[in-house]
Amino acid sequence: DAKTTQPPSMDCAEGRAANLPCNHSTISGNEYVYWYRQIHSQGPQYIIHGLKNNETNEMASLIITEDRKSSTLILPHATLRDTAVYYCIVRVALSGSARQLTFGSGTQLTVLP
Amino acid sequence: DVKVTQSSRYLVKRTGEKVFLECVQDMDHENMFWYRQDPGLGLRLIYFSYDVKMKEKGDIPEGYSVSREKKERFSLILESASTNQTSMYLCASSFSHTQYFGPGTRLTVL
């Protein structure tokens, strides 16, 4: 498994962009980067994933460096409801089409009013 | 929207009891997972299933078993609950790249 490293906590002002970094220097060529978040007392929620190219969806943007050793999740206009623990994950293959997700300690993002 | 439901949000059991945690998904996903989440340890995979009646051990299967008799339902069984199994249990189902999680069951074993 490729190990990921994230800062333990970050603050962001409401309405501003939140940029959450992740290092994954040992990622292999066919491993995807996934981002999930977990709001207190709820199950994790999928945000976005990518392989090489930058990705955007209705929730966020994912910027992956050219060497793939790091990535940044961007929440363009953070709201108080975005306060959560954000996990950067590199996928490990299991049997069939199953894919194990190894969750580390993540980054606690606090959006401040 | 994909929905993954778990039978209970909170459960309190006594040491030695047999405990059943149920998970149901409504999107015809082949893959289902059971994780437990503990402070400082993140999510750890207990078991997963990639088809009906098919199951494989995850990282921490000891003390647990699973059952998948129907595609939509994946059960986690604690044969004889112990205090070190007090935890948050999360079920997930997946299609392609995305895992969808249920709300979790917080189990306390006294």
Short mmCIF file of C-alpha atoms in Angstrom, two decimals:
data_model
loop_
_atom_site.label_atom_id
_atom_site.label_comp_id
_atom_site.label_asym_id
_atom_site.label_seq_id
_atom_site.Cartn_x
_atom_site.Cartn_y
_atom_site.Cartn_z
CA ASP A 1 0.00 0.00 0.00
CA ALA A 2 1.13 3.51 -0.65
CA LYS A 3 1.19 5.48 2.58
CA THR A 4 -0.42 8.90 2.74
CA THR A 5 0.53 11.84 4.95
CA GLN A 6 -1.86 14.65 5.83
CA PRO A 7 -1.70 17.53 8.29
CA PRO A 8 -3.72 16.70 11.41
CA SER A 9 -5.79 19.88 11.34
CA MET A 10 -6.58 23.00 9.31
CA ASP A 11 -8.87 26.00 9.65
CA CYS A 12 -10.62 27.84 6.86
CA ALA A 13 -12.84 30.92 6.82
CA GLU A 14 -16.39 30.41 5.62
CA GLY A 15 -16.76 31.31 1.94
CA ARG A 16 -13.08 30.91 1.21
CA ALA A 17 -11.42 28.04 -0.61
CA ALA A 18 -10.14 25.19 1.55
CA ASN A 19 -7.00 23.52 0.21
CA LEU A 20 -6.20 20.19 1.83
CA PRO A 21 -2.80 18.68 0.98
CA CYS A 22 -1.80 15.02 0.88
CA ASN A 23 1.57 13.39 0.29
CA HIS A 24 1.73 9.90 -1.25
CA SER A 25 5.32 9.65 -2.45
CA THR A 26 5.32 5.84 -2.80
CA ILE A 27 2.21 5.62 -4.98
CA SER A 28 2.50 3.18 -7.85
CA GLY A 29 1.48 3.89 -11.41
CA ASN A 30 -1.90 2.16 -11.31
CA GLU A 31 -3.06 3.36 -7.90
CA TYR A 32 -5.80 5.94 -7.64
CA VAL A 33 -6.05 8.71 -5.08
CA TYR A 34 -9.40 8.92 -3.28
CA TRP A 35 -10.79 11.55 -0.96
CA TYR A 36 -13.50 10.87 1.59
CA ARG A 37 -14.77 12.91 4.48
CA GLN A 38 -16.47 12.03 7.74
CA ILE A 39 -18.71 14.42 9.53
CA HIS A 40 -18.93 13.74 13.25
CA SER A 41 -20.94 10.60 14.11
CA GLN A 42 -21.70 9.78 10.47
CA GLY A 43 -20.27 7.28 8.00
CA PRO A 44 -17.57 8.43 5.58
CA GLN A 45 -18.73 10.13 2.40
CA TYR A 46 -17.05 9.82 -0.99
CA ILE A 47 -15.85 13.13 -2.44
CA ILE A 48 -13.68 12.53 -5.50
CA HIS A 49 -10.95 10.34 -6.98
CA GLY A 50 -8.26 10.62 -9.65
CA LEU A 51 -5.34 8.85 -11.30
CA LYS A 52 -3.21 11.40 -13.16
CA ASN A 53 -5.35 14.25 -14.38
CA ASN A 54 -7.02 16.92 -12.33
CA GLU A 55 -10.65 16.17 -11.56
CA THR A 56 -13.65 18.28 -10.64
CA ASN A 57 -17.16 17.44 -9.54
CA GLU A 58 -19.99 19.24 -7.80
CA MET A 59 -18.32 18.88 -4.42
CA ALA A 60 -14.63 19.57 -5.01
CA SER A 61 -11.59 19.67 -7.25
CA LEU A 62 -8.61 17.34 -7.06
CA ILE A 63 -5.19 18.52 -8.20
CA ILE A 64 -2.55 15.78 -8.62
CA THR A 65 1.06 16.77 -9.21
CA GLU A 66 2.74 15.62 -12.38
CA ASP A 67 4.97 13.17 -10.49
CA ARG A 68 1.86 11.93 -8.59
CA LYS A 69 3.66 12.17 -5.27
CA SER A 70 1.16 14.60 -3.81
CA SER A 71 -2.33 15.95 -4.32
CA THR A 72 -4.59 18.75 -3.09
CA LEU A 73 -8.30 18.65 -2.48
CA ILE A 74 -9.97 22.00 -3.04
CA LEU A 75 -13.36 22.96 -1.63
CA PRO A 76 -13.97 26.17 -3.58
CA HIS A 77 -16.36 27.93 -1.19
CA ALA A 78 -16.23 26.27 2.21
CA THR A 79 -19.32 26.32 4.41
CA LEU A 80 -19.80 25.44 8.07
CA ARG A 81 -21.25 22.12 6.94
CA ASP A 82 -17.88 21.22 5.41
CA THR A 83 -16.38 20.90 8.89
CA ALA A 84 -15.26 17.25 8.97
CA VAL A 85 -12.29 14.90 8.93
CA TYR A 86 -10.95 14.55 5.38
CA TYR A 87 -9.18 11.36 4.37
CA CYS A 88 -6.76 10.98 1.48
CA ILE A 89 -6.55 7.32 0.48
CA VAL A 90 -4.64 5.27 -2.06
CA ARG A 91 -6.53 2.25 -3.28
CA VAL A 92 -5.45 -1.34 -2.76
CA ALA A 93 -6.95 -4.08 -4.91
CA LEU A 94 -8.81 -7.01 -3.36
CA SER A 95 -10.62 -10.01 -4.85
CA GLY A 96 -12.84 -9.48 -7.84
CA SER A 97 -13.78 -5.85 -8.17
CA ALA A 98 -13.61 -5.12 -4.46
CA ARG A 99 -11.25 -2.39 -3.40
CA GLN A 100 -10.02 -1.97 0.13
CA LEU A 101 -9.83 1.57 1.45
CA THR A 102 -7.21 2.11 4.12
CA PHE A 103 -8.17 5.16 6.14
CA GLY A 104 -5.41 6.96 8.02
CA SER A 105 -5.94 9.68 10.59
CA GLY A 106 -6.96 12.34 8.07
CA THR A 107 -7.16 16.13 8.41
CA GLN A 108 -9.68 17.77 10.70
CA LEU A 109 -10.97 20.75 8.73
CA THR A 110 -12.75 23.38 10.77
CA VAL A 111 -14.63 26.05 8.83
CA LEU A 112 -14.86 29.21 10.90
CA PRO A 113 -17.73 31.72 10.63
CA ASP B 1 -29.34 8.13 -4.17
CA VAL B 2 -27.58 5.04 -2.91
CA LYS B 3 -28.75 4.05 0.49
CA VAL B 4 -26.88 1.84 2.94
CA THR B 5 -28.76 1.18 6.15
CA GLN B 6 -27.62 -0.45 9.36
CA SER B 7 -29.98 -2.11 11.79
CA SER B 8 -29.11 -0.03 14.85
CA ARG B 9 -27.33 3.26 15.57
CA TYR B 10 -26.57 2.28 19.16
CA LEU B 11 -26.34 -1.16 20.74
CA VAL B 12 -25.40 -2.31 24.23
CA LYS B 13 -24.59 -5.98 24.82
CA ARG B 14 -23.04 -8.05 27.59
CA THR B 15 -19.83 -10.05 27.42
CA GLY B 16 -20.41 -13.47 25.92
CA GLU B 17 -23.57 -12.55 24.03
CA LYS B 18 -23.95 -13.34 20.33
CA VAL B 19 -24.39 -10.11 18.41
CA PHE B 20 -25.78 -9.60 14.92
CA LEU B 21 -25.17 -6.37 13.00
CA GLU B 22 -27.20 -6.07 9.83
CA CYS B 23 -26.46 -4.00 6.74
CA VAL B 24 -28.70 -3.53 3.72
CA GLN B 25 -27.96 -1.70 0.47
CA ASP B 26 -30.50 -0.84 -2.19
CA MET B 27 -28.31 -0.41 -5.29
CA ASP B 28 -27.58 -4.00 -6.32
CA HIS B 29 -23.88 -3.61 -5.51
CA GLU B 30 -21.76 -6.73 -5.64
CA ASN B 31 -19.22 -5.64 -3.04
CA MET B 32 -19.95 -5.08 0.62
CA PHE B 33 -17.63 -4.38 3.53
CA TRP B 34 -17.53 -4.28 7.29
CA TYR B 35 -15.12 -1.91 9.05
CA ARG B 36 -14.62 -0.91 12.64
CA GLN B 37 -13.46 2.54 13.64
CA ASP B 38 -11.57 3.27 16.84
CA PRO B 39 -9.93 6.52 18.00
CA GLY B 40 -6.35 6.74 16.81
CA LEU B 41 -6.64 3.59 14.68
CA GLY B 42 -8.75 4.84 11.79
CA LEU B 43 -11.03 2.45 9.89
CA ARG B 44 -9.95 -1.17 9.80
CA LEU B 45 -11.42 -3.75 7.46
CA ILE B 46 -12.94 -6.78 9.18
CA TYR B 47 -14.48 -8.72 6.28
CA PHE B 48 -15.68 -8.07 2.78
CA SER B 49 -17.82 -9.87 0.24
CA TYR B 50 -17.65 -9.61 -3.53
CA ASP B 51 -20.65 -11.81 -4.30
CA VAL B 52 -23.47 -13.70 -2.61
CA LYS B 53 -22.06 -16.39 -0.30
CA MET B 54 -18.52 -15.19 -1.04
CA LYS B 55 -16.51 -13.64 1.75
CA GLU B 56 -12.91 -12.83 2.49
CA LYS B 57 -11.07 -11.80 5.61
CA GLY B 58 -9.86 -8.29 6.00
CA ASP B 59 -7.17 -7.05 8.35
CA ILE B 60 -8.82 -7.91 11.67
CA PRO B 61 -11.24 -10.86 11.27
CA GLU B 62 -10.55 -12.52 14.61
CA GLY B 63 -13.66 -12.78 16.76
CA TYR B 64 -16.01 -12.02 13.87
CA SER B 65 -17.84 -13.89 11.16
CA VAL B 66 -20.08 -12.73 8.32
CA SER B 67 -23.00 -13.93 6.28
CA ARG B 68 -24.19 -12.91 2.84
CA GLU B 69 -27.18 -14.99 1.78
CA LYS B 70 -28.71 -12.27 -0.39
CA LYS B 71 -27.01 -9.65 -2.52
CA GLU B 72 -28.47 -6.70 -0.64
CA ARG B 73 -27.72 -7.89 2.88
CA PHE B 74 -24.39 -8.40 4.66
CA SER B 75 -24.38 -9.41 8.30
CA LEU B 76 -21.56 -9.16 10.83
CA ILE B 77 -21.66 -11.66 13.69
CA LEU B 78 -19.83 -11.47 16.98
CA GLU B 79 -20.02 -15.07 18.20
CA SER B 80 -19.17 -14.19 21.80
CA ALA B 81 -18.90 -10.48 22.37
CA SER B 82 -15.96 -9.17 24.37
CA THR B 83 -15.23 -5.74 25.79
CA ASN B 84 -12.46 -5.13 23.25
CA GLN B 85 -15.11 -5.27 20.54
CA THR B 86 -16.65 -2.06 21.80
CA SER B 87 -16.39 0.17 18.74
CA MET B 88 -18.11 1.97 15.90
CA TYR B 89 -19.00 -0.51 13.14
CA LEU B 90 -19.41 0.77 9.60
CA CYS B 91 -20.86 -1.08 6.65
CA ALA B 92 -20.21 -0.07 3.06
CA SER B 93 -21.15 -1.20 -0.42
CA SER B 94 -19.32 -0.35 -3.60
CA PHE B 95 -19.66 -0.02 -7.29
CA SER B 96 -16.62 0.80 -9.40
CA HIS B 97 -14.51 3.40 -7.58
CA THR B 98 -16.94 4.53 -4.93
CA GLN B 99 -17.74 3.06 -1.53
CA TYR B 100 -21.00 4.15 0.08
CA PHE B 101 -21.12 3.95 3.83
CA GLY B 102 -23.97 3.44 6.24
CA PRO B 103 -24.45 5.67 9.31
CA GLY B 104 -22.63 3.25 11.62
CA THR B 105 -23.55 1.24 14.70
CA ARG B 106 -21.93 2.22 17.98
CA LEU B 107 -21.62 -1.04 19.91
CA THR B 108 -20.82 -1.11 23.61
CA VAL B 109 -19.98 -4.44 25.22
CA LEU B 110 -20.25 -4.42 29.01
#
